[in-house]
mmCIF file of C-alpha atoms and ligand atoms in Angstrom:
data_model
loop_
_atom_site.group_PDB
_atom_site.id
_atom_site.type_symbol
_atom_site.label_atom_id
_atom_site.label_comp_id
_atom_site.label_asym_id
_atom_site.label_seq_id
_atom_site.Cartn_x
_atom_site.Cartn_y
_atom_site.Cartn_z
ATOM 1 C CA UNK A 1 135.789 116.738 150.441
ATOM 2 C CA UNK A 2 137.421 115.498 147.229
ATOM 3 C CA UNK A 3 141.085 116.129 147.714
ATOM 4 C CA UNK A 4 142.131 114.784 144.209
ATOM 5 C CA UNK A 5 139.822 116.754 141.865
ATOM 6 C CA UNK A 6 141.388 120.221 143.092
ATOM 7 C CA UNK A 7 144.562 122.334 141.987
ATOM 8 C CA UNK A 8 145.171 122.378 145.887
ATOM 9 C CA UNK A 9 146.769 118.927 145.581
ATOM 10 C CA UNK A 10 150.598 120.525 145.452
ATOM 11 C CA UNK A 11 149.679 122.495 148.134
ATOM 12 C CA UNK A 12 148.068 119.718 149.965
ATOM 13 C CA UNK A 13 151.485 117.570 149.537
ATOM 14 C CA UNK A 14 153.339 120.132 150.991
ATOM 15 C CA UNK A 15 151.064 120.479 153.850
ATOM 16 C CA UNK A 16 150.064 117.144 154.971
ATOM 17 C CA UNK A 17 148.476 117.510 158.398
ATOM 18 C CA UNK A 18 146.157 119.964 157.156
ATOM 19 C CA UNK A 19 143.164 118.498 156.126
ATOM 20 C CA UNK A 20 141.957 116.378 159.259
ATOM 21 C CA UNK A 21 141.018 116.841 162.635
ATOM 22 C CA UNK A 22 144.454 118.151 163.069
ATOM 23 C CA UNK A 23 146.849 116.292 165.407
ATOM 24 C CA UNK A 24 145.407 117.655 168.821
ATOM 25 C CA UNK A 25 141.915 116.184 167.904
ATOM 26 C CA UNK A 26 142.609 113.277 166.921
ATOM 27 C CA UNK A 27 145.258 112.721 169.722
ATOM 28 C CA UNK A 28 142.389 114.038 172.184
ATOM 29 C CA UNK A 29 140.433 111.514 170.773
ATOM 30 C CA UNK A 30 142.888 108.711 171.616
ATOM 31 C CA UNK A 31 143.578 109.795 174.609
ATOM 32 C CA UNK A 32 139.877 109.699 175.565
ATOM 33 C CA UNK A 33 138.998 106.861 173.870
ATOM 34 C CA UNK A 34 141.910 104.898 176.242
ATOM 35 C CA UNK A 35 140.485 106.060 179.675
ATOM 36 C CA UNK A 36 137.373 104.310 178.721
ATOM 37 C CA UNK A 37 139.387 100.634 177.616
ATOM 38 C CA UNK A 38 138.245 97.637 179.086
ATOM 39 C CA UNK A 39 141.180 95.635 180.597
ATOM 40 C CA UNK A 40 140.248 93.257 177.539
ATOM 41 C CA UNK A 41 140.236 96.807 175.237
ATOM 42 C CA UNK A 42 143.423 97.477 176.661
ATOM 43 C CA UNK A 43 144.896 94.395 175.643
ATOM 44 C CA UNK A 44 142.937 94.424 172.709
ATOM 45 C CA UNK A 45 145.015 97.374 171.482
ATOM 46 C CA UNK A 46 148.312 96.384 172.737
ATOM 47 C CA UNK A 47 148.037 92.844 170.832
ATOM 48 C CA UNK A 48 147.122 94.728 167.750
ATOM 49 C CA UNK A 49 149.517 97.801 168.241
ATOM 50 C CA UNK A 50 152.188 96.318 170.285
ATOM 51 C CA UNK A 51 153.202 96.852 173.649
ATOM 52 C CA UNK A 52 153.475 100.090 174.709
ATOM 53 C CA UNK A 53 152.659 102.073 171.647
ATOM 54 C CA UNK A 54 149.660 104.384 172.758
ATOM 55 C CA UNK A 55 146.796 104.505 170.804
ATOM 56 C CA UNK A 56 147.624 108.896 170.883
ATOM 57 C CA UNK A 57 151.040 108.193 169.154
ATOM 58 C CA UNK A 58 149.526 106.363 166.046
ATOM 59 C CA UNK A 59 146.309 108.299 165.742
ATOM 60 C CA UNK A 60 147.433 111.122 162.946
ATOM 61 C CA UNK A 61 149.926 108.312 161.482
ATOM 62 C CA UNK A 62 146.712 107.916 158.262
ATOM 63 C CA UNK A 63 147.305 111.480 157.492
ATOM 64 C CA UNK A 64 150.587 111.125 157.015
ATOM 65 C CA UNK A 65 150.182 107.718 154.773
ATOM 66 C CA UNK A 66 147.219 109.152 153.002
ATOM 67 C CA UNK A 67 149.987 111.469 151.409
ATOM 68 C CA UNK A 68 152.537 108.807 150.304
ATOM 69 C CA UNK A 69 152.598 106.820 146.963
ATOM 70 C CA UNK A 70 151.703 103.736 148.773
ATOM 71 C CA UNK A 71 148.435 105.248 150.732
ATOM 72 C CA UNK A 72 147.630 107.896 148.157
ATOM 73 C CA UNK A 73 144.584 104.916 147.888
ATOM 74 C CA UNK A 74 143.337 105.980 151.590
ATOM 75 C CA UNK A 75 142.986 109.521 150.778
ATOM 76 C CA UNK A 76 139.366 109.026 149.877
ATOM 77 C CA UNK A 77 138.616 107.278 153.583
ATOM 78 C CA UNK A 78 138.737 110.224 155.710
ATOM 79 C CA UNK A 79 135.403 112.078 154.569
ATOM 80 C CA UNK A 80 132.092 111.442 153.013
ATOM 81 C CA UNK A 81 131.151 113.979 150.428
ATOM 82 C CA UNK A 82 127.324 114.170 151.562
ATOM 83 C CA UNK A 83 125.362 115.692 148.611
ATOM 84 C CA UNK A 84 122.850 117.393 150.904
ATOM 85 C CA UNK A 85 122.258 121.353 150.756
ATOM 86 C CA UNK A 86 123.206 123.003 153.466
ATOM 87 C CA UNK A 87 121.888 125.052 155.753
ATOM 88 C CA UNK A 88 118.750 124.420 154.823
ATOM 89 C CA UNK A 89 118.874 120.533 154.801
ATOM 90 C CA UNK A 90 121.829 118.154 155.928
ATOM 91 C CA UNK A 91 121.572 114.331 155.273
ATOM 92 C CA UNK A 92 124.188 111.760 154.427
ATOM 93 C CA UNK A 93 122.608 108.975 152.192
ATOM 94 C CA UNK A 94 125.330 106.304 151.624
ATOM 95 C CA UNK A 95 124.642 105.153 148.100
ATOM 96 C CA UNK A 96 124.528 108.729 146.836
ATOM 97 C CA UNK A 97 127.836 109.937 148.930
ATOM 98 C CA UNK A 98 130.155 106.862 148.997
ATOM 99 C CA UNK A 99 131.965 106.913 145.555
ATOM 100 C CA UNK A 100 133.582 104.111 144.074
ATOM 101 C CA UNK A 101 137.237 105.041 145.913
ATOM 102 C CA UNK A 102 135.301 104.341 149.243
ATOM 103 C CA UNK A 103 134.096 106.873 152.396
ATOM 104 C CA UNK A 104 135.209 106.991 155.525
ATOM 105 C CA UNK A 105 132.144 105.080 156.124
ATOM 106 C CA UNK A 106 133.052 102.480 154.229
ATOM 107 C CA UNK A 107 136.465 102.526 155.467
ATOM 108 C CA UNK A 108 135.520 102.052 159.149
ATOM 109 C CA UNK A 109 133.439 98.990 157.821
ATOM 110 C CA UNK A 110 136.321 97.608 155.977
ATOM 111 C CA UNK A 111 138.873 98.315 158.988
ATOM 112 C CA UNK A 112 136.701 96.894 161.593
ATOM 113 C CA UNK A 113 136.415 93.495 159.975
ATOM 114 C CA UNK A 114 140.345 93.785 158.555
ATOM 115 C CA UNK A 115 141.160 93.762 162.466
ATOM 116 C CA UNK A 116 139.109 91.133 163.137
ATOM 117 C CA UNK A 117 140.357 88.666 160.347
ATOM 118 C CA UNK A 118 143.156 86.663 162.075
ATOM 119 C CA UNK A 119 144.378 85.503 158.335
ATOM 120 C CA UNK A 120 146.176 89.281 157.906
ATOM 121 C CA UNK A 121 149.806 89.463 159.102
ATOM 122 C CA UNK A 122 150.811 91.928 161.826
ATOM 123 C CA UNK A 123 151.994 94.369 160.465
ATOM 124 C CA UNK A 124 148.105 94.302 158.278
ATOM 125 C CA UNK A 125 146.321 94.110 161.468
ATOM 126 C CA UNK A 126 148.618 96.760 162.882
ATOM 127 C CA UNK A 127 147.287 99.214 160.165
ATOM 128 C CA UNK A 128 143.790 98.223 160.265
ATOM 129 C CA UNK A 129 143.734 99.665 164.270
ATOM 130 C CA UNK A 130 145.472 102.452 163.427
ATOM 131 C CA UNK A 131 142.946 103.540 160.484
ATOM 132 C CA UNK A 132 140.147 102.526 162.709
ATOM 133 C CA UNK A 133 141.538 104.937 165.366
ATOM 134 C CA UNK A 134 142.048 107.634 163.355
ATOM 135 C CA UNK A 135 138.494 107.318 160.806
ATOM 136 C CA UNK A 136 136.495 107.102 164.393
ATOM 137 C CA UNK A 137 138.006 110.133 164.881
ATOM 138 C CA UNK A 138 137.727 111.825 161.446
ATOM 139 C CA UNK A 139 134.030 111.222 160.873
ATOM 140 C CA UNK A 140 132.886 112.828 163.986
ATOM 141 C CA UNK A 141 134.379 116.271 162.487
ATOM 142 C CA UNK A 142 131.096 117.819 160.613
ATOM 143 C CA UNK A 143 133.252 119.050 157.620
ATOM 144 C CA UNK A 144 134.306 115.448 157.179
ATOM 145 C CA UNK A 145 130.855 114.597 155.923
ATOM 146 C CA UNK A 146 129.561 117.533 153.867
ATOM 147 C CA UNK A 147 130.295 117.658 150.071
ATOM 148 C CA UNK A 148 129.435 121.549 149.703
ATOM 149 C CA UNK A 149 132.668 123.905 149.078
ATOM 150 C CA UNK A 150 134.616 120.842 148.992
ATOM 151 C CA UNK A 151 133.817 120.083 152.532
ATOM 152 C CA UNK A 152 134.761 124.253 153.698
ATOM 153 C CA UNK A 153 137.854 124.186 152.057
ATOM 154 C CA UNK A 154 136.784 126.890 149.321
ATOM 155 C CA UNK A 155 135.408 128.417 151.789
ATOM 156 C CA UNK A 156 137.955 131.542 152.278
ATOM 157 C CA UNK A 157 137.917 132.830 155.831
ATOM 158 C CA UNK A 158 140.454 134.448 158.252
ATOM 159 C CA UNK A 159 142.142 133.034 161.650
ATOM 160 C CA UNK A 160 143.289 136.218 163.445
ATOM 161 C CA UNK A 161 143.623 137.891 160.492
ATOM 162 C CA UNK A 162 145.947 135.019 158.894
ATOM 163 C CA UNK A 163 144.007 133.611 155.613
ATOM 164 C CA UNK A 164 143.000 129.980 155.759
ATOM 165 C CA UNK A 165 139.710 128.392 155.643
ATOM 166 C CA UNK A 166 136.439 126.728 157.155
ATOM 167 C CA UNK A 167 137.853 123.232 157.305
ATOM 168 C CA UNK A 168 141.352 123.886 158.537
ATOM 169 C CA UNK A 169 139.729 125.883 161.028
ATOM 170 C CA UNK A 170 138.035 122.724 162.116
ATOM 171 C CA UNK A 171 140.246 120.682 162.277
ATOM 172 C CA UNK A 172 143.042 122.572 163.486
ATOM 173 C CA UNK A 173 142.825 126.416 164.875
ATOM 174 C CA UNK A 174 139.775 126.163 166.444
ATOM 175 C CA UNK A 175 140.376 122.491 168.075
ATOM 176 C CA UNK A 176 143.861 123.993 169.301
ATOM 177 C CA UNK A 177 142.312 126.858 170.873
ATOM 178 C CA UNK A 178 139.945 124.796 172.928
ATOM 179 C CA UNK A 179 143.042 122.303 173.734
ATOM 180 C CA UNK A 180 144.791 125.326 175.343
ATOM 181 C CA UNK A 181 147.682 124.614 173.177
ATOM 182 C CA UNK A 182 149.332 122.467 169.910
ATOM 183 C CA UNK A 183 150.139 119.096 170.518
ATOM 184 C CA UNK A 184 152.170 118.309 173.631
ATOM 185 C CA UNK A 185 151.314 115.452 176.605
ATOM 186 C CA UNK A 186 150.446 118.461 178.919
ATOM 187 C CA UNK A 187 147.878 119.864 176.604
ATOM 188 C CA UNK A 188 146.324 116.369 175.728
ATOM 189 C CA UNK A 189 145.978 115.728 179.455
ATOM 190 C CA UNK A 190 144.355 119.037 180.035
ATOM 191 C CA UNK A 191 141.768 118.789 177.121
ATOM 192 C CA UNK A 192 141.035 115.088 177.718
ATOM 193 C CA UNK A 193 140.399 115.498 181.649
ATOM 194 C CA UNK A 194 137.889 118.175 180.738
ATOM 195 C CA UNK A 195 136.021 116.898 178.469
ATOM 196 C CA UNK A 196 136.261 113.350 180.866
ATOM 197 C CA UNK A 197 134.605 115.221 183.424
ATOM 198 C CA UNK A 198 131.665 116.052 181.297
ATOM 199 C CA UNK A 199 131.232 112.726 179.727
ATOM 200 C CA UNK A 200 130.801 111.512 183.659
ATOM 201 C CA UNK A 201 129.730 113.787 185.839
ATOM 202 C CA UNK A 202 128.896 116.949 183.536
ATOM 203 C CA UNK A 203 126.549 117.691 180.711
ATOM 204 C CA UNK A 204 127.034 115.031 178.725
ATOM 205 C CA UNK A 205 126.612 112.071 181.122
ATOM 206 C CA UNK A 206 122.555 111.760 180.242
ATOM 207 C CA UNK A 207 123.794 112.036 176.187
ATOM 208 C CA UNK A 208 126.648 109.389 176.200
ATOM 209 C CA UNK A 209 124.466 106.370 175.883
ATOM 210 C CA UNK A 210 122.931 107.596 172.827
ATOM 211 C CA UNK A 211 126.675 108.350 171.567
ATOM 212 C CA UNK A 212 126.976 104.442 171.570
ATOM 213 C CA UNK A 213 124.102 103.256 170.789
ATOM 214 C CA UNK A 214 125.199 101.586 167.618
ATOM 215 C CA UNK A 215 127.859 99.473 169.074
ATOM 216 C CA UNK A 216 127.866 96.267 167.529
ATOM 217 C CA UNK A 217 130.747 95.368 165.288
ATOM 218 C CA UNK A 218 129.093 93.292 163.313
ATOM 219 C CA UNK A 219 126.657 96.088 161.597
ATOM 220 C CA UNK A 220 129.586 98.551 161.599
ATOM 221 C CA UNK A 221 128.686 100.418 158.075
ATOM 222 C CA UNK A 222 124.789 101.196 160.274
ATOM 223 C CA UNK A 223 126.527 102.420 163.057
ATOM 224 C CA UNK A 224 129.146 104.602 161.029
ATOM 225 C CA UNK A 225 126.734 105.874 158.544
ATOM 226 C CA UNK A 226 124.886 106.813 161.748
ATOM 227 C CA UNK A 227 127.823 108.343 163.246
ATOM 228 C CA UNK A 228 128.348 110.598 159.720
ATOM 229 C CA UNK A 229 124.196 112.049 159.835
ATOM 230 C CA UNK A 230 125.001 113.421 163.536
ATOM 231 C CA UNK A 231 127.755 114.814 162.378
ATOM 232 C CA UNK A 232 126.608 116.177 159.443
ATOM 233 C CA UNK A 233 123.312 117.091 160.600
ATOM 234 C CA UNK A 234 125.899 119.990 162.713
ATOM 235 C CA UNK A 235 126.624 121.418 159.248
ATOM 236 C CA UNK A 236 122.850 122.911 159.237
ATOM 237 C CA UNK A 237 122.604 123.653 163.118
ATOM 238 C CA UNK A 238 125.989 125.599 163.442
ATOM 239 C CA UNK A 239 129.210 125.167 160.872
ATOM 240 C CA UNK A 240 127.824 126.494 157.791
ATOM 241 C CA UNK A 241 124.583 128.194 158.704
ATOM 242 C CA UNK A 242 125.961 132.017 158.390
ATOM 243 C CA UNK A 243 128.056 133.050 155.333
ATOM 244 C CA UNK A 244 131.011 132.255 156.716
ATOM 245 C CA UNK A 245 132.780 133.226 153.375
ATOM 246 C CA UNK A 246 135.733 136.520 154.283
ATOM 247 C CA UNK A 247 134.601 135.636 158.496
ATOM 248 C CA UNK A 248 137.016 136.160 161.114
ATOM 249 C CA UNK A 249 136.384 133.073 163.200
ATOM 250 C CA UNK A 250 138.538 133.726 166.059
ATOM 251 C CA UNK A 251 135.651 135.948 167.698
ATOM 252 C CA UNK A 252 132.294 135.267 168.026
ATOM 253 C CA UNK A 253 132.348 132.103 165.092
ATOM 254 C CA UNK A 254 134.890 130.328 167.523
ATOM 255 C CA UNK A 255 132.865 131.080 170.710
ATOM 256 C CA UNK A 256 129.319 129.481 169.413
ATOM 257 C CA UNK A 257 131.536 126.750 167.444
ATOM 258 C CA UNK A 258 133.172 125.633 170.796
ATOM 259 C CA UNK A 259 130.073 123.075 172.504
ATOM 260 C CA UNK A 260 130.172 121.332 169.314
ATOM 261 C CA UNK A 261 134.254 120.840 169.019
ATOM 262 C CA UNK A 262 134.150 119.646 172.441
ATOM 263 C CA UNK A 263 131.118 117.367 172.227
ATOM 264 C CA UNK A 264 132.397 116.201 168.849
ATOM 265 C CA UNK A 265 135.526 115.699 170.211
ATOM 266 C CA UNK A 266 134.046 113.957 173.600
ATOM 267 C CA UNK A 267 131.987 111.938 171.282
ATOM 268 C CA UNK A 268 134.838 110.721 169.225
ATOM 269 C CA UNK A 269 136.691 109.361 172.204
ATOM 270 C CA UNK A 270 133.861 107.645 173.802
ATOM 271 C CA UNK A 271 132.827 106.019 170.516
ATOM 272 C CA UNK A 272 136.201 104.975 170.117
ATOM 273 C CA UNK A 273 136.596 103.114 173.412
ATOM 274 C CA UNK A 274 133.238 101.739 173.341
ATOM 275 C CA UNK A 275 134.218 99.790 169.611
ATOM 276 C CA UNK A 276 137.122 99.035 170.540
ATOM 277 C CA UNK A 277 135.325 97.560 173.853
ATOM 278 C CA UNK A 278 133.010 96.020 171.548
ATOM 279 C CA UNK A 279 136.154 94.632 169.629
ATOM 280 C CA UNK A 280 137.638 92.920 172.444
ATOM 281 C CA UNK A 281 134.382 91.612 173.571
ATOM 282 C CA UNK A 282 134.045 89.746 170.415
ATOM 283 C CA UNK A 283 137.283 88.228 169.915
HETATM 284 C C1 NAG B 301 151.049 114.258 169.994
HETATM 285 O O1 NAG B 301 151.390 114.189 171.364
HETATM 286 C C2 NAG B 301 151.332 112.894 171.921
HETATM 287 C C3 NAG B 301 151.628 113.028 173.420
HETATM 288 O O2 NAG B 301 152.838 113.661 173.648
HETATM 289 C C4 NAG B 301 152.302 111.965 171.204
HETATM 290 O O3 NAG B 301 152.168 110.653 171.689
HETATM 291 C C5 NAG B 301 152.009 111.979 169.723
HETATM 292 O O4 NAG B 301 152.981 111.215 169.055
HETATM 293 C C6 NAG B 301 151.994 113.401 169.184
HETATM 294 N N1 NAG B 301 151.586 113.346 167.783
HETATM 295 C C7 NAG B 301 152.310 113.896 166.808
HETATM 296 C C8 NAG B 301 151.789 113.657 165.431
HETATM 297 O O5 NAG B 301 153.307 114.536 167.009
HETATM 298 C C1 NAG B 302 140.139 97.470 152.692
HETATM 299 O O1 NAG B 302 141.458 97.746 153.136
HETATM 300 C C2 NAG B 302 142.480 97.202 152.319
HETATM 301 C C3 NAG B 302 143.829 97.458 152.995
HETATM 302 O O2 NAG B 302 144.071 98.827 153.201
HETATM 303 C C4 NAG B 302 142.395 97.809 150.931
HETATM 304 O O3 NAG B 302 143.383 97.234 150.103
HETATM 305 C C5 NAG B 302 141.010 97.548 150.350
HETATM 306 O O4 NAG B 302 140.899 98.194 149.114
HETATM 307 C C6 NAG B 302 139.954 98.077 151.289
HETATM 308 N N1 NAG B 302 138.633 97.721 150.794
HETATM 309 C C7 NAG B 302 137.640 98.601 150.792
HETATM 310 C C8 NAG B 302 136.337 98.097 150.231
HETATM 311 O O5 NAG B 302 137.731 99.731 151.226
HETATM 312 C C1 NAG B 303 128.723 135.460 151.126
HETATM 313 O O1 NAG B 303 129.491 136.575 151.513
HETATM 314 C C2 NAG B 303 130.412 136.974 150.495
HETATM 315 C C3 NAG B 303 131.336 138.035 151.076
HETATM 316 O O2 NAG B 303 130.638 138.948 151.846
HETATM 317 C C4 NAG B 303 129.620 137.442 149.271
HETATM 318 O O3 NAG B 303 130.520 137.818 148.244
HETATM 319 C C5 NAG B 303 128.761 136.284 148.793
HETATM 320 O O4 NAG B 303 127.943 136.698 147.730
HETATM 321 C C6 NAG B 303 127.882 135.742 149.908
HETATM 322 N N1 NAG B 303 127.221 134.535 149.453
HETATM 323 C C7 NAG B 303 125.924 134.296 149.666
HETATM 324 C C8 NAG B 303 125.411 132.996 149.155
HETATM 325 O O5 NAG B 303 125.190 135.090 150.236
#
């Protein structure tokens, strides 16, 4: 979704946890992601974050930068504005997609060997996890890689009868309903545990290998451009298949939406352990 091209930006400024997986996904994410560290992950993350700082308390902190003076330069880095057609075909092709500013596919590529390079200073290397963390997050979200109605944010819709639109709704409303709540330890426990359960025992355990299949840090603009098709490929399966346009979505929108926010979300946080895994493994 461009962010920069629209008369929204004022808006956007004033309103800068908007536009993402909103905090509860992307700290669901984190939280996820962690119960599935190696002890080298673990340490991994503490050499890169610092001691006690948990991977859920950085992992909305590029939304937040993406809206100051300094990291108005990231903005671009949390979507890929796939050129397909939707519903009737979804693809993600990376030299037609990723502009000049950079994708979030090109981001993750960029972060992943910024956190590898022992050369940057701390504080460098500090940043580099926390984008990582956060675009692993943000590219799993199927609004994040679709170009059409600016990614669903011209795409006016309704949230128990409160105006917003497709993407927030994504990110945010919806994801909070299935989290049982806004963003709070209790909630994140909740939500993570479930969807835990399902990456183990449940209906994802026979799926989760093919989550990580693409795990090598080395090749990590394949594996992310991989990671952006899957997600995309949802837009034609489910997110924009009706016309969602004037919808109510809390109602029957919300319940068929909910298997893919939690299997995006489940997917996010396994994906995320498993590089950073991958990470530690190759340091
Ligand atoms: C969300 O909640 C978690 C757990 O309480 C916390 O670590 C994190 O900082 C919160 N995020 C924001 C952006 O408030
Ligand atoms: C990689 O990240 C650095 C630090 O944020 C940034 O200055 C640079 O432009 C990025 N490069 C690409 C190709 O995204
Ligand atoms: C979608 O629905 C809206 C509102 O009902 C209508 O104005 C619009 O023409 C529809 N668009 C398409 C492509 O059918």
């Amino acid at each position: 979704m461009h962010l920069y091209s629209s008369l929204a930006l004022p808006l956007l400024l004033s309103a800068p946890n908007a536009h993402a997986w909103g905090v509860v996904g992307h700290a669901t994410i984190a939280t996820i992601a962690n119960h599935y560290l190696t002890e080298a992950g673990k340490t991994y993350v503490s050499s890169k974050l610092g001691a006690g700082v948990t991977m859920a308390s950085v992992a909305s902190w590029a939304d937040n930068y993406r809206y100051t003076t300094v990291g108005r330069f990231s903005a671009p880095y949390h979507f890929i504005d796939a050129e397909d057609t939707p519903p009737s075909s979804c693809s993600v092709n990376l030299a037609r997609d990723c502009g000049p500013t950079g994708c979030v596919v090109s981001a993750i590529t960029n972060y992943t060997q910024r956190v590898q390079d022992s050369h940057l200073s701390v504080e460098n290397t500090k940043e580099a996890m926390e984008f990582l963390i956060h675009f692993i997050g943000d590219i799993t979200q199927p609004l994040h890689d679709e170009a059409e109605a600016v990614g669903g944010n011209d795409i006016s819709v309704t949230w128990d009868g409160t105006p917003t639109n497709l993407h927030a709704c994504w990110d945010t409303q919806m994801v909070e309903k299935a989290a049982g709540g806004s963003n709070s330890t209790a909630t994140l426990t909740a939500f993570s545990n479930k969807l835990i359960a399902m990456i183990d025992t449940g209906s994802y355990s026979s799926q989760k290998a093919g989550w990580i299949s693409c795990d090598n840090v080395a090749t990590a603009s394949q594996c992310a451009l991989s990671w952006a098709q899957d997600a995309n490929a949802l837009n034609c399966q489910y997110v924009l298949k009706a016309n969602e346009t004037g919808m109510e979505l809390d109602g029957s929108y919300y319940t068929g939406a909910l298997p893919y926010i939690d299997l995006q979300i489940a997917k996010g946080g396994y994906r995320l352990g498993a590089w950073i895994n991958a990470l530690a493994a190759a340091a």
